[in-house]
Amino acid sequence: MSKYFSPAEFQRCTPSCLITDMDPDFLEYLDAFREFVGIPLVLSCAYRSVAWEKSKGRTGNSAHTRGKAVDIVCNTSATRYKIVSAALHFGFRRIGIGKNYIHLDNDKSLPQGVIWHYYA
Ligand SMILES: [Zn+2]
């Protein structure tokens, strides 16, 4: 189902999810991106239910709820540079920069050509 991402990796995410919760096209895209970037990508978050989102006070319209988004662990500026530059070259049009993760999604129902941050 995925060359680089095991079912266990999705179960370890917060919230825990299943690889089968993910959109198959996104999963294929993510695998190709992993090949392209050439470094290990550790997922901290993947699929999230609408109910989970609402319990956190969010709208429930995140790309995560459609299985078209992941958050990738990122703790150094060099890794951040590598992932973000590769993501832009690869074709990601939606990137979020967190303190210790990078959000990537390819949800065409949401605004394209955006990079946002999660800083308070
Ligand atoms: Zn995210």
PDB file of C-alpha atoms and ligand atoms in Angstrom:
ATOM      1  CA  MET A   1       0.000   0.000   0.000  1.00  0.00           C
ATOM      2  CA  SER A   2       2.888   2.332   0.769  1.00  0.00           C
ATOM      3  CA  LYS A   3       6.582   1.713   0.137  1.00  0.00           C
ATOM      4  CA  TYR A   4       7.865   4.039   2.856  1.00  0.00           C
ATOM      5  CA  PHE A   5       5.091   4.359   5.436  1.00  0.00           C
ATOM      6  CA  SER A   6       3.992   1.346   7.462  1.00  0.00           C
ATOM      7  CA  PRO A   7       0.530   0.847   8.965  1.00  0.00           C
ATOM      8  CA  ALA A   8       2.191   1.045  12.413  1.00  0.00           C
ATOM      9  CA  GLU A   9       3.437   4.535  11.672  1.00  0.00           C
ATOM     10  CA  PHE A  10      -0.143   5.754  11.245  1.00  0.00           C
ATOM     11  CA  GLN A  11      -1.205   4.015  14.451  1.00  0.00           C
ATOM     12  CA  ARG A  12       1.583   5.854  16.307  1.00  0.00           C
ATOM     13  CA  CYS A  13       0.244   9.225  15.144  1.00  0.00           C
ATOM     14  CA  THR A  14      -1.699  11.601  17.372  1.00  0.00           C
ATOM     15  CA  PRO A  15      -4.552  10.945  17.069  1.00  0.00           C
ATOM     16  CA  SER A  16      -3.941   7.324  16.176  1.00  0.00           C
ATOM     17  CA  CYS A  17      -5.310   6.413  12.751  1.00  0.00           C
ATOM     18  CA  LEU A  18      -5.166   3.694  10.124  1.00  0.00           C
ATOM     19  CA  ILE A  19      -3.266   3.775   6.866  1.00  0.00           C
ATOM     20  CA  THR A  20      -6.610   2.919   5.228  1.00  0.00           C
ATOM     21  CA  ASP A  21      -8.029   6.219   6.542  1.00  0.00           C
ATOM     22  CA  MET A  22      -5.726   7.988   4.103  1.00  0.00           C
ATOM     23  CA  ASP A  23      -6.743   9.035   0.606  1.00  0.00           C
ATOM     24  CA  PRO A  24      -5.036   6.490  -1.699  1.00  0.00           C
ATOM     25  CA  ASP A  25      -3.934   9.163  -4.196  1.00  0.00           C
ATOM     26  CA  PHE A  26      -2.430  11.256  -1.415  1.00  0.00           C
ATOM     27  CA  LEU A  27      -0.609   8.226  -0.030  1.00  0.00           C
ATOM     28  CA  GLU A  28       0.873   7.542  -3.455  1.00  0.00           C
ATOM     29  CA  TYR A  29       1.889  11.206  -3.742  1.00  0.00           C
ATOM     30  CA  LEU A  30       3.472  11.102  -0.285  1.00  0.00           C
ATOM     31  CA  ASP A  31       5.435   7.975  -1.173  1.00  0.00           C
ATOM     32  CA  ALA A  32       6.748   9.654  -4.329  1.00  0.00           C
ATOM     33  CA  PHE A  33       7.642  12.712  -2.270  1.00  0.00           C
ATOM     34  CA  ARG A  34       9.534  10.556   0.236  1.00  0.00           C
ATOM     35  CA  GLU A  35      11.513   9.086  -2.654  1.00  0.00           C
ATOM     36  CA  PHE A  36      12.170  12.608  -3.978  1.00  0.00           C
ATOM     37  CA  VAL A  37      13.291  14.170  -0.678  1.00  0.00           C
ATOM     38  CA  GLY A  38      15.572  11.234   0.071  1.00  0.00           C
ATOM     39  CA  ILE A  39      15.531  11.493   3.859  1.00  0.00           C
ATOM     40  CA  PRO A  40      13.418   9.654   6.452  1.00  0.00           C
ATOM     41  CA  LEU A  41      10.086  11.341   7.112  1.00  0.00           C
ATOM     42  CA  VAL A  42       8.502  10.619  10.497  1.00  0.00           C
ATOM     43  CA  LEU A  43       4.776  11.275  10.710  1.00  0.00           C
ATOM     44  CA  SER A  44       3.372  12.819  13.870  1.00  0.00           C
ATOM     45  CA  CYS A  45      -0.168  13.207  12.532  1.00  0.00           C
ATOM     46  CA  ALA A  46      -2.088  11.953   9.500  1.00  0.00           C
ATOM     47  CA  TYR A  47      -5.857  11.321   9.349  1.00  0.00           C
ATOM     48  CA  ARG A  48      -8.055  13.159  11.857  1.00  0.00           C
ATOM     49  CA  SER A  49     -11.822  12.747  12.163  1.00  0.00           C
ATOM     50  CA  VAL A  50     -14.192  15.709  12.018  1.00  0.00           C
ATOM     51  CA  ALA A  51     -15.228  14.825  15.578  1.00  0.00           C
ATOM     52  CA  TRP A  52     -11.609  15.029  16.751  1.00  0.00           C
ATOM     53  CA  GLU A  53     -11.232  18.416  15.054  1.00  0.00           C
ATOM     54  CA  LYS A  54     -14.412  19.768  16.648  1.00  0.00           C
ATOM     55  CA  SER A  55     -13.304  18.510  20.066  1.00  0.00           C
ATOM     56  CA  LYS A  56     -10.248  20.762  19.609  1.00  0.00           C
ATOM     57  CA  GLY A  57     -12.414  23.747  18.723  1.00  0.00           C
ATOM     58  CA  ARG A  58     -11.580  23.619  15.002  1.00  0.00           C
ATOM     59  CA  THR A  59     -13.907  23.885  11.994  1.00  0.00           C
ATOM     60  CA  GLY A  60     -13.609  20.259  10.910  1.00  0.00           C
ATOM     61  CA  ASN A  61     -12.658  21.241   7.355  1.00  0.00           C
ATOM     62  CA  SER A  62      -8.954  20.378   7.619  1.00  0.00           C
ATOM     63  CA  ALA A  63      -7.310  18.358   4.832  1.00  0.00           C
ATOM     64  CA  HIS A  64      -6.489  15.882   7.629  1.00  0.00           C
ATOM     65  CA  THR A  65     -10.195  14.961   7.812  1.00  0.00           C
ATOM     66  CA  ARG A  66     -10.067  13.842   4.181  1.00  0.00           C
ATOM     67  CA  GLY A  67      -6.838  11.860   4.604  1.00  0.00           C
ATOM     68  CA  LYS A  68      -4.983  14.278   2.350  1.00  0.00           C
ATOM     69  CA  ALA A  69      -2.543  15.736   4.880  1.00  0.00           C
ATOM     70  CA  VAL A  70       0.335  14.735   7.116  1.00  0.00           C
ATOM     71  CA  ASP A  71       2.452  16.455   9.733  1.00  0.00           C
ATOM     72  CA  ILE A  72       6.124  15.492   9.480  1.00  0.00           C
ATOM     73  CA  VAL A  73       8.409  15.709  12.496  1.00  0.00           C
ATOM     74  CA  CYS A  74      11.032  18.409  12.000  1.00  0.00           C
ATOM     75  CA  ASN A  75      13.326  19.633  14.765  1.00  0.00           C
ATOM     76  CA  THR A  76      16.168  21.435  13.005  1.00  0.00           C
ATOM     77  CA  SER A  77      16.438  24.380  10.638  1.00  0.00           C
ATOM     78  CA  ALA A  78      18.455  22.291   8.155  1.00  0.00           C
ATOM     79  CA  THR A  79      15.770  19.581   8.021  1.00  0.00           C
ATOM     80  CA  ARG A  80      13.075  22.243   7.733  1.00  0.00           C
ATOM     81  CA  TYR A  81      14.908  23.732   4.757  1.00  0.00           C
ATOM     82  CA  LYS A  82      15.300  20.313   3.139  1.00  0.00           C
ATOM     83  CA  ILE A  83      11.651  19.334   3.521  1.00  0.00           C
ATOM     84  CA  VAL A  84      10.170  22.696   2.546  1.00  0.00           C
ATOM     85  CA  SER A  85      12.412  23.214  -0.486  1.00  0.00           C
ATOM     86  CA  ALA A  86      11.778  19.642  -1.658  1.00  0.00           C
ATOM     87  CA  ALA A  87       8.017  20.065  -1.091  1.00  0.00           C
ATOM     88  CA  LEU A  88       7.947  23.227  -3.218  1.00  0.00           C
ATOM     89  CA  HIS A  89       9.971  21.617  -6.009  1.00  0.00           C
ATOM     90  CA  PHE A  90       7.854  18.473  -5.857  1.00  0.00           C
ATOM     91  CA  GLY A  91       4.634  20.421  -6.264  1.00  0.00           C
ATOM     92  CA  PHE A  92       3.047  20.790  -2.843  1.00  0.00           C
ATOM     93  CA  ARG A  93       0.928  23.956  -2.866  1.00  0.00           C
ATOM     94  CA  ARG A  94      -0.123  23.866   0.787  1.00  0.00           C
ATOM     95  CA  ILE A  95       2.534  23.915   3.507  1.00  0.00           C
ATOM     96  CA  GLY A  96       2.244  24.667   7.212  1.00  0.00           C
ATOM     97  CA  ILE A  97       5.239  25.409   9.429  1.00  0.00           C
ATOM     98  CA  GLY A  98       4.948  24.340  13.051  1.00  0.00           C
ATOM     99  CA  LYS A  99       7.519  24.620  15.807  1.00  0.00           C
ATOM    100  CA  ASN A 100       8.592  20.985  15.438  1.00  0.00           C
ATOM    101  CA  TYR A 101       6.701  19.730  12.413  1.00  0.00           C
ATOM    102  CA  ILE A 102       5.808  20.549   8.828  1.00  0.00           C
ATOM    103  CA  HIS A 103       2.286  20.091   7.526  1.00  0.00           C
ATOM    104  CA  LEU A 104       1.939  19.028   3.889  1.00  0.00           C
ATOM    105  CA  ASP A 105      -1.311  18.445   2.045  1.00  0.00           C
ATOM    106  CA  ASN A 106      -2.641  18.315  -1.499  1.00  0.00           C
ATOM    107  CA  ASP A 107      -6.318  19.029  -0.821  1.00  0.00           C
ATOM    108  CA  LYS A 108      -7.554  20.816  -3.948  1.00  0.00           C
ATOM    109  CA  SER A 109     -10.740  21.945  -2.163  1.00  0.00           C
ATOM    110  CA  LEU A 110      -8.666  24.347  -0.030  1.00  0.00           C
ATOM    111  CA  PRO A 111      -6.667  27.454  -1.063  1.00  0.00           C
ATOM    112  CA  GLN A 112      -3.580  26.694  -3.183  1.00  0.00           C
ATOM    113  CA  GLY A 113      -0.185  28.383  -3.110  1.00  0.00           C
ATOM    114  CA  VAL A 114      -0.125  28.988   0.625  1.00  0.00           C
ATOM    115  CA  ILE A 115       2.443  28.615   3.391  1.00  0.00           C
ATOM    116  CA  TRP A 116       1.194  29.314   6.875  1.00  0.00           C
ATOM    117  CA  HIS A 117       2.537  29.004  10.399  1.00  0.00           C
ATOM    118  CA  TYR A 118       1.108  27.893  13.731  1.00  0.00           C
ATOM    119  CA  TYR A 119       2.847  30.447  15.927  1.00  0.00           C
ATOM    120  CA  ALA A 120       0.668  32.148  18.497  1.00  0.00           C
TER     121      ALA A 120
HETATM  122 ZN    ZN B   1      -1.351  19.205   9.716  1.00  0.00          ZN
END
